[in-house]
């Protein structure tokens, strides 16, 4: 396989050291008026992140191997999904209805695609009811707004729970208590001090691919009278018999109070959702900024979601194929010397905890020069000393591409481009 990236070898050749410097050199002053300028750190943080992620997109036509997409079942290009959406959009031309420009608070008819998707998703997730939101961010922040407004109930948040929760908790002026990643003792110690609250975890963490010890957390929640919120963004599609996630896979639907998800991943569509009782979900429409002051999911998206959901439910072969691929890749990586502590998790995501910025971006650029595209997670998306190279495996990746990737990674150990034994997660936890 021949891969060409003109700019990347130059950056690799310029050496590992100095990546951070290159990213933050000559930070421009952003002046809003003659008397107001943004702090340098605002601009520097944005540049740090933009530089880390890189400047080009995976080009499938050139044979690039994509380890940054979360379309786990590789259904985004499915003809049935795209045709359903396109046909719906075309059917709206000149139909005389002014359906656009309404906020989410406006009612929908019972046969609208949005209502139908909510019902279908509730059945799929074995939940009493589901609210469809415009994004996972809206689901998480909307839920926080409902739960935390006008009260002082504490929120216990796993250190690696998705950042959108932190945003939602801050906006709702909630009290956030962060516990160590997947650490039940720490969670219990905090709850013993502060009493019952909302516990927030991801079912499958988006940076390390770790899976939550769900049953134990349910037991702890019960013991303290706390409520449990599980973000299933990376569980849906890829896990569970019908792709309905890790909560359903473990039969814990009745013990988890709320599930949330972004739907760009397993369902390859825009949107988000959260589950709740029929009474509870009504609070979203009439009582959140995300609904009252912002537009609703459009019907053409709900149509896409309805078709995607049908396909996901029946995609047992794809799920099996995906599991086979990520198990193979992770096992072989360990065999060739990548002994990351978190690499044994049964999930389609994993991170190389490469440590500092230069190490992470340097390795990312070296891989991209070979046509291999993971994602660099650096400060401010990760702690400064624990930057990650995040990999997502989708069913789009072929076994041949996995073997090619492994060959490159082996070569990188041999020639010193990658030094996993110096990384913070080498055979020990670093989060
Ligand atoms: C775990 C998790 N929750 C929520 C979100 C937010 O979803 P969205 O991109 O739909 O806003 C993401 C997206 O990256 C995520 O990974």
CSV table of C-alpha atoms and ligand atoms in Angstrom, one decimal:
chain,number,residue,atom,x,y,z
A,1,UNK,CA,0.0,0.0,0.0
A,2,UNK,CA,1.5,3.3,-1.0
A,3,UNK,CA,0.6,6.4,0.9
A,4,UNK,CA,1.5,10.0,0.2
A,5,UNK,CA,1.3,13.0,2.4
A,6,UNK,CA,3.6,15.7,1.4
A,7,UNK,CA,3.4,17.9,4.4
A,8,UNK,CA,3.5,15.2,7.0
A,9,UNK,CA,6.9,13.6,6.4
A,10,UNK,CA,8.3,17.2,6.6
A,11,UNK,CA,6.8,17.6,10.0
A,12,UNK,CA,7.9,14.2,11.2
A,13,UNK,CA,11.4,15.0,9.9
A,14,UNK,CA,11.4,18.3,11.8
A,15,UNK,CA,11.6,16.1,14.9
A,16,UNK,CA,9.3,15.2,17.8
A,17,UNK,CA,10.5,18.0,20.0
A,18,UNK,CA,9.1,21.3,19.2
A,19,UNK,CA,5.6,20.3,18.1
A,20,UNK,CA,4.1,22.3,21.0
A,21,UNK,CA,6.3,25.2,20.2
A,22,UNK,CA,5.4,25.1,16.5
A,23,UNK,CA,1.7,25.0,17.4
A,24,UNK,CA,1.8,28.0,19.8
A,25,UNK,CA,4.5,30.1,18.0
A,26,UNK,CA,3.4,33.6,17.0
A,27,UNK,CA,0.0,33.4,18.6
A,28,UNK,CA,-2.0,36.3,17.1
A,29,UNK,CA,-3.7,38.9,19.4
A,30,UNK,CA,-7.5,38.6,18.9
A,31,UNK,CA,-8.8,42.1,19.5
A,32,UNK,CA,-12.6,42.5,19.6
A,33,UNK,CA,-12.5,46.3,20.0
A,34,UNK,CA,-9.7,48.7,20.6
A,35,UNK,CA,-10.2,48.2,24.3
A,36,UNK,CA,-11.1,44.5,24.5
A,37,UNK,CA,-8.7,41.6,23.6
A,38,UNK,CA,-9.0,37.9,24.3
A,39,UNK,CA,-6.4,36.4,26.7
A,40,UNK,CA,-3.5,34.7,24.8
A,41,UNK,CA,-4.4,31.4,26.5
A,42,UNK,CA,-7.8,31.3,24.7
A,43,UNK,CA,-6.1,31.6,21.3
A,44,UNK,CA,-3.2,29.3,22.3
A,45,UNK,CA,-5.5,26.5,23.5
A,46,UNK,CA,-7.4,26.6,20.3
A,47,UNK,CA,-4.3,26.5,18.2
A,48,UNK,CA,-2.8,23.7,20.3
A,49,UNK,CA,-5.9,21.5,19.7
A,50,UNK,CA,-6.3,22.4,16.0
A,51,UNK,CA,-2.6,21.6,15.4
A,52,UNK,CA,-2.8,18.4,17.3
A,53,UNK,CA,-5.8,17.1,15.3
A,54,UNK,CA,-4.1,18.0,12.0
A,55,UNK,CA,-5.0,19.7,8.8
A,56,UNK,CA,-6.4,17.1,6.6
A,57,UNK,CA,-9.2,14.6,6.6
A,58,UNK,CA,-8.9,10.9,5.9
A,59,UNK,CA,-9.0,10.4,2.2
A,60,UNK,CA,-10.5,7.0,1.5
A,61,UNK,CA,-9.8,7.3,-2.2
A,62,UNK,CA,-6.1,7.5,-1.5
A,63,UNK,CA,-6.3,4.4,0.7
A,64,UNK,CA,-6.0,6.2,4.0
A,65,UNK,CA,-7.1,4.1,7.0
A,66,UNK,CA,-9.6,5.8,9.2
A,67,UNK,CA,-9.3,5.2,12.9
A,68,UNK,CA,-11.1,8.4,13.8
A,69,UNK,CA,-14.7,7.8,12.6
A,70,UNK,CA,-17.3,6.6,15.2
A,71,UNK,CA,-19.6,5.2,12.5
A,72,UNK,CA,-18.8,1.9,14.1
A,73,UNK,CA,-21.0,-0.3,11.9
A,74,UNK,CA,-20.0,1.7,8.8
A,75,UNK,CA,-23.6,2.4,7.8
A,76,UNK,CA,-23.3,6.1,7.1
A,77,UNK,CA,-23.0,5.5,3.4
A,78,UNK,CA,-25.8,2.9,3.3
A,79,UNK,CA,-28.0,3.5,0.3
A,80,UNK,CA,-31.2,2.8,2.2
A,81,UNK,CA,-30.5,5.4,4.9
A,82,UNK,CA,-29.4,8.1,2.4
A,83,UNK,CA,-32.3,7.5,0.0
A,84,UNK,CA,-34.9,7.6,2.7
A,85,UNK,CA,-33.5,10.9,3.8
A,86,UNK,CA,-33.2,12.3,0.3
A,87,UNK,CA,-36.7,11.2,-0.7
A,88,UNK,CA,-38.2,12.9,2.3
A,89,UNK,CA,-36.4,16.1,1.6
A,90,UNK,CA,-37.5,16.1,-2.0
A,91,UNK,CA,-41.1,15.3,-1.0
A,92,UNK,CA,-41.2,18.5,1.0
A,93,UNK,CA,-40.6,20.7,-2.0
A,94,UNK,CA,-43.8,22.8,-2.6
A,95,UNK,CA,-45.8,20.8,-0.1
A,96,UNK,CA,-47.2,24.1,1.2
A,97,UNK,CA,-46.3,23.5,4.9
A,98,UNK,CA,-44.2,25.9,6.8
A,99,UNK,CA,-42.4,23.4,9.0
A,100,UNK,CA,-39.2,25.2,9.4
A,101,UNK,CA,-38.0,27.7,12.0
A,102,UNK,CA,-40.0,26.4,15.0
A,103,UNK,CA,-38.4,25.8,18.3
A,104,UNK,CA,-38.5,22.3,19.8
A,105,UNK,CA,-41.3,23.3,22.2
A,106,UNK,CA,-43.8,23.2,19.3
A,107,UNK,CA,-45.9,20.1,19.3
A,108,UNK,CA,-45.5,17.4,16.6
A,109,UNK,CA,-48.3,15.2,15.2
A,110,UNK,CA,-48.4,11.6,16.3
A,111,UNK,CA,-47.4,10.4,12.9
A,112,UNK,CA,-44.4,12.8,12.5
A,113,UNK,CA,-41.1,11.0,12.0
A,114,UNK,CA,-39.7,12.6,15.2
A,115,UNK,CA,-42.5,11.1,17.3
A,116,UNK,CA,-42.2,7.8,15.5
A,117,UNK,CA,-38.4,7.7,16.2
A,118,UNK,CA,-38.9,8.4,19.8
A,119,UNK,CA,-41.3,5.5,20.1
A,120,UNK,CA,-39.1,3.2,18.1
A,121,UNK,CA,-36.1,4.1,20.2
A,122,UNK,CA,-37.9,3.6,23.5
A,123,UNK,CA,-38.9,0.1,22.4
A,124,UNK,CA,-35.3,-0.6,21.2
A,125,UNK,CA,-33.8,0.6,24.4
A,126,UNK,CA,-36.4,-1.1,26.6
A,127,UNK,CA,-37.1,2.3,28.1
A,128,UNK,CA,-40.5,3.9,29.1
A,129,UNK,CA,-39.9,6.9,26.9
A,130,UNK,CA,-37.2,8.7,24.9
A,131,UNK,CA,-36.7,12.4,23.9
A,132,UNK,CA,-35.0,13.1,20.6
A,133,UNK,CA,-32.6,16.1,20.8
A,134,UNK,CA,-30.5,17.8,18.2
A,135,UNK,CA,-27.2,16.3,19.6
A,136,UNK,CA,-25.7,14.4,22.4
A,137,UNK,CA,-24.6,17.7,23.8
A,138,UNK,CA,-28.2,18.9,23.9
A,139,UNK,CA,-29.3,15.6,25.5
A,140,UNK,CA,-26.6,15.8,28.3
A,141,UNK,CA,-27.0,19.6,28.9
A,142,UNK,CA,-30.8,19.4,28.7
A,143,UNK,CA,-30.9,16.6,31.2
A,144,UNK,CA,-28.6,18.5,33.6
A,145,UNK,CA,-30.8,21.6,33.3
A,146,UNK,CA,-33.9,19.6,34.3
A,147,UNK,CA,-32.2,17.7,37.1
A,148,UNK,CA,-30.1,20.5,38.7
A,149,UNK,CA,-32.1,23.7,38.4
A,150,UNK,CA,-33.2,25.2,41.7
A,151,UNK,CA,-31.8,22.5,43.9
A,152,UNK,CA,-28.4,21.6,45.5
A,153,UNK,CA,-28.3,17.9,44.8
A,154,UNK,CA,-24.7,17.0,44.2
A,155,UNK,CA,-23.4,15.4,41.0
A,156,UNK,CA,-20.8,12.6,41.1
A,157,UNK,CA,-19.0,12.6,37.8
A,158,UNK,CA,-16.4,10.1,36.6
A,159,UNK,CA,-13.2,12.0,35.7
A,160,UNK,CA,-13.5,10.7,32.1
A,161,UNK,CA,-17.3,11.2,31.7
A,162,UNK,CA,-18.0,13.2,28.6
A,163,UNK,CA,-17.1,16.8,28.8
A,164,UNK,CA,-20.6,18.0,27.7
A,165,UNK,CA,-21.8,17.0,31.2
A,166,UNK,CA,-19.4,19.4,32.8
A,167,UNK,CA,-20.7,22.1,30.6
A,168,UNK,CA,-24.3,21.3,31.4
A,169,UNK,CA,-23.6,21.1,35.2
A,170,UNK,CA,-21.8,24.5,35.1
A,171,UNK,CA,-24.6,26.0,33.1
A,172,UNK,CA,-27.2,24.7,35.7
A,173,UNK,CA,-24.9,25.9,38.5
A,174,UNK,CA,-24.8,22.4,39.9
A,175,UNK,CA,-22.3,21.1,42.4
A,176,UNK,CA,-19.8,18.8,40.6
A,177,UNK,CA,-17.8,16.2,42.5
A,178,UNK,CA,-15.4,14.4,40.3
A,179,UNK,CA,-14.4,10.8,41.2
A,180,UNK,CA,-11.4,8.8,39.9
A,181,UNK,CA,-12.0,7.0,36.6
A,182,UNK,CA,-14.0,3.7,37.2
A,183,UNK,CA,-13.0,3.9,40.8
A,184,UNK,CA,-15.8,2.6,43.1
A,185,UNK,CA,-13.9,3.3,46.4
A,186,UNK,CA,-13.5,6.9,45.5
A,187,UNK,CA,-17.1,7.2,44.4
A,188,UNK,CA,-18.3,5.6,47.6
A,189,UNK,CA,-16.0,7.8,49.8
A,190,UNK,CA,-17.4,10.9,48.1
A,191,UNK,CA,-21.0,9.8,48.5
A,192,UNK,CA,-20.5,8.8,52.1
A,193,UNK,CA,-19.4,12.4,52.7
A,194,UNK,CA,-22.0,14.3,50.6
A,195,UNK,CA,-25.0,12.0,50.5
A,196,UNK,CA,-27.3,10.9,47.6
A,197,UNK,CA,-26.9,12.6,44.3
A,198,UNK,CA,-26.7,12.0,40.5
A,199,UNK,CA,-23.9,9.7,39.4
A,200,UNK,CA,-22.7,10.2,35.9
A,201,UNK,CA,-20.7,7.7,33.9
A,202,UNK,CA,-20.2,6.7,30.3
A,203,UNK,CA,-20.9,3.1,29.4
A,204,UNK,CA,-17.9,3.0,27.2
A,205,UNK,CA,-15.4,5.8,27.6
A,206,UNK,CA,-14.6,7.8,24.5
A,207,UNK,CA,-10.9,8.3,25.0
A,208,UNK,CA,-9.6,5.1,26.6
A,209,UNK,CA,-12.4,2.7,25.5
A,210,UNK,CA,-12.8,1.5,29.1
A,211,UNK,CA,-16.1,-0.1,30.1
A,212,UNK,CA,-17.9,1.0,33.2
A,213,UNK,CA,-18.3,-1.6,36.0
A,214,UNK,CA,-22.1,-1.0,35.7
A,215,UNK,CA,-23.5,-3.6,38.0
A,216,UNK,CA,-21.3,-2.5,40.9
A,217,UNK,CA,-22.2,1.2,40.3
A,218,UNK,CA,-25.9,0.3,40.3
A,219,UNK,CA,-25.3,-1.4,43.7
A,220,UNK,CA,-23.6,1.6,45.1
A,221,UNK,CA,-26.2,4.0,43.7
A,222,UNK,CA,-28.9,1.9,45.5
A,223,UNK,CA,-26.9,1.8,48.7
A,224,UNK,CA,-26.8,5.6,48.9
A,225,UNK,CA,-30.2,6.4,47.3
A,226,UNK,CA,-28.4,8.0,44.3
A,227,UNK,CA,-29.6,8.1,40.7
A,228,UNK,CA,-27.6,6.8,37.8
A,229,UNK,CA,-27.1,8.5,34.5
A,230,UNK,CA,-25.2,6.5,31.8
A,231,UNK,CA,-24.0,8.1,28.5
A,232,UNK,CA,-24.4,5.3,25.9
A,233,UNK,CA,-23.0,7.2,22.9
A,234,UNK,CA,-20.3,4.6,22.2
A,235,UNK,CA,-22.3,1.6,23.3
A,236,UNK,CA,-25.2,2.1,20.9
A,237,UNK,CA,-24.9,0.3,17.6
A,238,UNK,CA,-21.7,-1.6,18.6
A,239,UNK,CA,-22.9,-3.4,21.7
A,240,UNK,CA,-26.0,-5.4,22.8
A,241,UNK,CA,-27.9,-8.0,20.7
A,242,UNK,CA,-29.8,-5.4,18.8
A,243,UNK,CA,-27.1,-2.8,19.1
A,244,UNK,CA,-29.0,-1.3,22.0
A,245,UNK,CA,-26.0,-0.7,24.2
A,246,UNK,CA,-24.2,-1.9,27.2
A,247,UNK,CA,-27.0,-1.2,29.7
A,248,UNK,CA,-29.4,-3.5,27.8
A,249,UNK,CA,-26.6,-6.0,27.2
A,250,UNK,CA,-26.2,-6.3,30.9
A,251,UNK,CA,-30.0,-6.3,31.6
A,252,UNK,CA,-29.7,-3.2,33.8
A,253,UNK,CA,-32.4,-1.0,32.2
A,254,UNK,CA,-34.5,-0.9,35.3
A,255,UNK,CA,-31.6,0.1,37.5
A,256,UNK,CA,-30.3,3.0,35.4
A,257,UNK,CA,-32.4,6.1,35.8
A,258,UNK,CA,-31.4,7.9,32.6
A,259,UNK,CA,-29.5,7.0,29.5
A,260,UNK,CA,-28.2,9.6,27.1
A,261,UNK,CA,-26.5,9.3,23.7
A,262,UNK,CA,-25.2,11.2,20.7
A,263,UNK,CA,-26.4,9.5,17.6
A,264,UNK,CA,-23.7,10.5,15.1
A,265,UNK,CA,-21.8,7.4,16.1
A,266,UNK,CA,-23.6,4.1,16.1
A,267,UNK,CA,-26.6,5.4,14.1
A,268,UNK,CA,-24.5,7.5,11.7
A,269,UNK,CA,-27.0,10.4,11.9
A,270,UNK,CA,-27.2,13.7,13.7
A,271,UNK,CA,-29.2,13.9,16.9
A,272,UNK,CA,-29.1,12.8,20.5
A,273,UNK,CA,-31.5,11.3,23.0
A,274,UNK,CA,-32.2,10.6,26.6
A,275,UNK,CA,-34.5,8.1,28.3
A,276,UNK,CA,-36.8,8.6,31.2
A,277,UNK,CA,-40.4,8.0,32.3
A,278,UNK,CA,-43.2,9.4,30.2
A,279,UNK,CA,-43.8,12.1,32.8
A,280,UNK,CA,-40.2,13.0,33.1
A,281,UNK,CA,-39.5,13.5,29.4
A,282,UNK,CA,-42.2,16.1,29.1
A,283,UNK,CA,-40.0,18.4,31.2
A,284,UNK,CA,-37.5,18.7,28.4
A,285,UNK,CA,-39.9,20.3,25.9
A,286,UNK,CA,-41.3,22.9,28.2
A,287,UNK,CA,-38.5,23.5,30.6
A,288,UNK,CA,-35.1,23.6,29.0
A,289,UNK,CA,-33.2,26.3,27.1
A,290,UNK,CA,-32.3,23.6,24.5
A,291,UNK,CA,-36.0,23.2,23.7
A,292,UNK,CA,-37.8,26.5,24.4
A,293,UNK,CA,-35.1,28.7,22.8
A,294,UNK,CA,-33.7,26.4,20.2
A,295,UNK,CA,-35.0,24.7,17.1
A,296,UNK,CA,-36.2,21.0,17.0
A,297,UNK,CA,-34.7,18.0,15.3
A,298,UNK,CA,-35.9,18.3,11.7
A,299,UNK,CA,-38.1,15.6,10.2
A,300,UNK,CA,-35.6,14.7,7.5
A,301,UNK,CA,-33.1,13.8,10.3
A,302,UNK,CA,-35.7,11.7,12.1
A,303,UNK,CA,-36.5,9.9,8.9
A,304,UNK,CA,-32.8,9.1,8.5
A,305,UNK,CA,-32.7,7.9,12.1
A,306,UNK,CA,-35.7,5.7,11.7
A,307,UNK,CA,-34.1,3.9,8.8
A,308,UNK,CA,-30.7,3.7,10.5
A,309,UNK,CA,-32.3,2.2,13.6
A,310,UNK,CA,-33.9,-0.6,11.5
A,311,UNK,CA,-30.6,-1.4,10.0
A,312,UNK,CA,-28.7,-1.3,13.3
A,313,UNK,CA,-31.1,-3.7,14.9
A,314,UNK,CA,-30.6,-6.2,12.2
A,315,UNK,CA,-26.8,-5.7,11.9
A,316,UNK,CA,-25.7,-8.8,13.9
A,317,UNK,CA,-23.1,-9.8,11.3
A,318,UNK,CA,-21.6,-6.4,11.2
A,319,UNK,CA,-21.4,-6.2,15.0
A,320,UNK,CA,-19.7,-9.6,15.1
A,321,UNK,CA,-17.3,-8.6,12.4
A,322,UNK,CA,-16.5,-5.4,14.3
A,323,UNK,CA,-15.9,-7.3,17.5
A,324,UNK,CA,-13.6,-9.7,15.6
A,325,UNK,CA,-11.6,-6.8,14.2
A,326,UNK,CA,-11.0,-4.8,17.3
A,327,UNK,CA,-10.2,-7.9,19.3
A,328,UNK,CA,-7.7,-8.9,16.7
A,329,UNK,CA,-6.1,-5.5,16.5
A,330,UNK,CA,-5.8,-4.9,20.2
A,331,UNK,CA,-4.4,-8.4,20.9
A,332,UNK,CA,-1.8,-8.1,18.1
A,333,UNK,CA,-0.8,-4.7,19.4
A,334,UNK,CA,-0.1,-6.2,22.8
A,335,UNK,CA,1.8,-9.0,21.1
A,336,UNK,CA,4.2,-6.6,19.3
A,337,UNK,CA,4.9,-4.5,22.4
A,338,UNK,CA,2.1,-2.0,22.9
A,339,UNK,CA,1.4,-2.9,26.5
A,340,UNK,CA,-1.1,-0.1,27.3
A,341,UNK,CA,-2.9,-0.8,30.5
A,342,UNK,CA,-6.3,-0.2,28.9
A,343,UNK,CA,-5.8,-2.2,25.8
A,344,UNK,CA,-7.5,-5.3,27.1
A,345,UNK,CA,-11.0,-3.8,27.2
A,346,UNK,CA,-13.6,-5.4,25.0
A,347,UNK,CA,-14.4,-2.3,23.0
A,348,UNK,CA,-14.0,-0.7,19.6
A,349,UNK,CA,-12.1,2.3,21.1
A,350,UNK,CA,-8.7,2.6,22.7
A,351,UNK,CA,-6.1,5.2,23.5
A,352,UNK,CA,-2.3,5.1,23.5
A,353,UNK,CA,-1.6,7.2,26.5
A,354,UNK,CA,1.5,8.7,24.8
A,355,UNK,CA,2.1,11.4,27.5
A,356,UNK,CA,3.2,14.8,26.5
A,357,UNK,CA,2.1,16.9,23.5
A,358,UNK,CA,5.2,16.4,21.4
A,359,UNK,CA,5.2,12.7,21.8
A,360,UNK,CA,1.6,12.4,20.9
A,361,UNK,CA,1.5,14.8,17.9
A,362,UNK,CA,4.9,13.4,16.7
A,363,UNK,CA,3.6,9.8,16.6
A,364,UNK,CA,0.3,11.0,15.1
A,365,UNK,CA,2.1,12.7,12.3
A,366,UNK,CA,4.4,9.7,11.7
A,367,UNK,CA,1.3,7.4,11.4
A,368,UNK,CA,-0.5,9.9,9.1
A,369,UNK,CA,2.6,9.9,6.9
A,370,UNK,CA,1.9,6.2,6.4
A,371,UNK,CA,-1.8,6.8,5.8
A,372,UNK,CA,-3.0,5.7,9.2
A,373,UNK,CA,-5.4,8.2,10.9
A,374,UNK,CA,-6.1,8.0,14.6
A,375,UNK,CA,-6.9,11.2,16.5
A,376,UNK,CA,-4.6,13.1,18.8
A,377,UNK,CA,-6.3,14.2,22.1
A,378,UNK,CA,-4.2,16.8,23.8
A,379,UNK,CA,-4.7,19.6,26.2
A,380,UNK,CA,-7.3,21.1,26.6
A,381,UNK,CA,-9.1,17.9,25.6
A,382,UNK,CA,-6.9,15.8,27.8
A,383,UNK,CA,-4.6,16.6,30.8
A,384,UNK,CA,-1.3,18.1,29.7
A,385,UNK,CA,0.8,15.1,30.9
A,386,UNK,CA,-1.6,12.4,29.6
A,387,UNK,CA,-2.2,13.2,26.0
A,388,UNK,CA,-3.7,10.4,24.0
A,389,UNK,CA,-3.7,9.0,20.6
A,390,UNK,CA,-7.3,7.8,20.3
A,391,UNK,CA,-8.2,5.0,17.9
A,392,UNK,CA,-11.7,3.9,16.9
A,393,UNK,CA,-12.3,0.8,14.9
A,394,UNK,CA,-15.2,0.6,12.5
A,395,UNK,CA,-16.4,-2.2,10.4
A,396,UNK,CA,-15.2,-0.3,7.4
A,397,UNK,CA,-11.6,-1.2,8.2
A,398,UNK,CA,-10.4,-4.4,6.4
A,399,UNK,CA,-8.3,-7.2,7.9
A,400,UNK,CA,-5.6,-6.3,5.4
A,401,UNK,CA,-5.6,-2.7,6.7
A,402,UNK,CA,-5.4,-3.9,10.2
A,403,UNK,CA,-2.3,-6.0,9.3
A,404,UNK,CA,-0.8,-3.1,7.5
A,405,UNK,CA,-1.3,-0.9,10.6
A,406,UNK,CA,0.3,-3.6,12.8
A,407,UNK,CA,3.3,-3.7,10.4
A,408,UNK,CA,3.8,0.0,10.7
A,409,UNK,CA,3.4,0.0,14.4
A,410,UNK,CA,6.0,-2.8,14.7
A,411,UNK,CA,8.4,-0.9,12.5
A,412,UNK,CA,7.9,2.2,14.7
A,413,UNK,CA,8.9,0.2,17.8
A,414,UNK,CA,12.0,-1.2,15.9
A,415,UNK,CA,13.2,2.2,14.7
A,416,UNK,CA,12.3,4.1,17.9
A,417,UNK,CA,9.5,6.2,16.5
A,418,UNK,CA,7.2,4.7,19.2
A,419,UNK,CA,8.4,4.0,22.7
A,420,UNK,CA,5.4,2.5,24.5
A,421,UNK,CA,7.5,1.4,27.5
A,422,UNK,CA,8.0,5.1,28.2
A,423,UNK,CA,4.3,6.0,28.1
A,424,UNK,CA,2.3,6.7,31.3
A,425,UNK,CA,0.0,3.8,30.7
A,426,UNK,CA,2.6,1.1,30.2
A,427,UNK,CA,1.2,-1.8,32.1
A,428,UNK,CA,-0.2,0.5,34.7
A,429,UNK,CA,-3.2,2.8,35.0
A,430,UNK,CA,-2.6,6.5,34.4
A,431,UNK,CA,-6.2,7.7,34.7
B,1,LIG,C1,-19.7,10.1,25.1
B,1,LIG,C2,-20.2,11.2,24.4
B,1,LIG,N1,-21.3,11.9,24.8
B,1,LIG,C3,-21.8,12.9,24.2
B,1,LIG,C4,-21.2,13.4,23.0
B,1,LIG,C5,-21.8,14.6,22.3
B,1,LIG,O1,-22.5,14.2,21.2
B,1,LIG,P1,-22.8,15.2,20.0
B,1,LIG,O2,-21.6,15.2,19.2
B,1,LIG,O3,-24.0,14.6,19.3
B,1,LIG,O4,-23.1,16.5,20.6
B,1,LIG,C6,-20.1,12.8,22.5
B,1,LIG,C7,-19.5,13.3,21.2
B,1,LIG,O5,-18.3,13.3,21.0
B,1,LIG,C8,-19.6,11.7,23.2
B,1,LIG,O6,-18.5,11.0,22.8
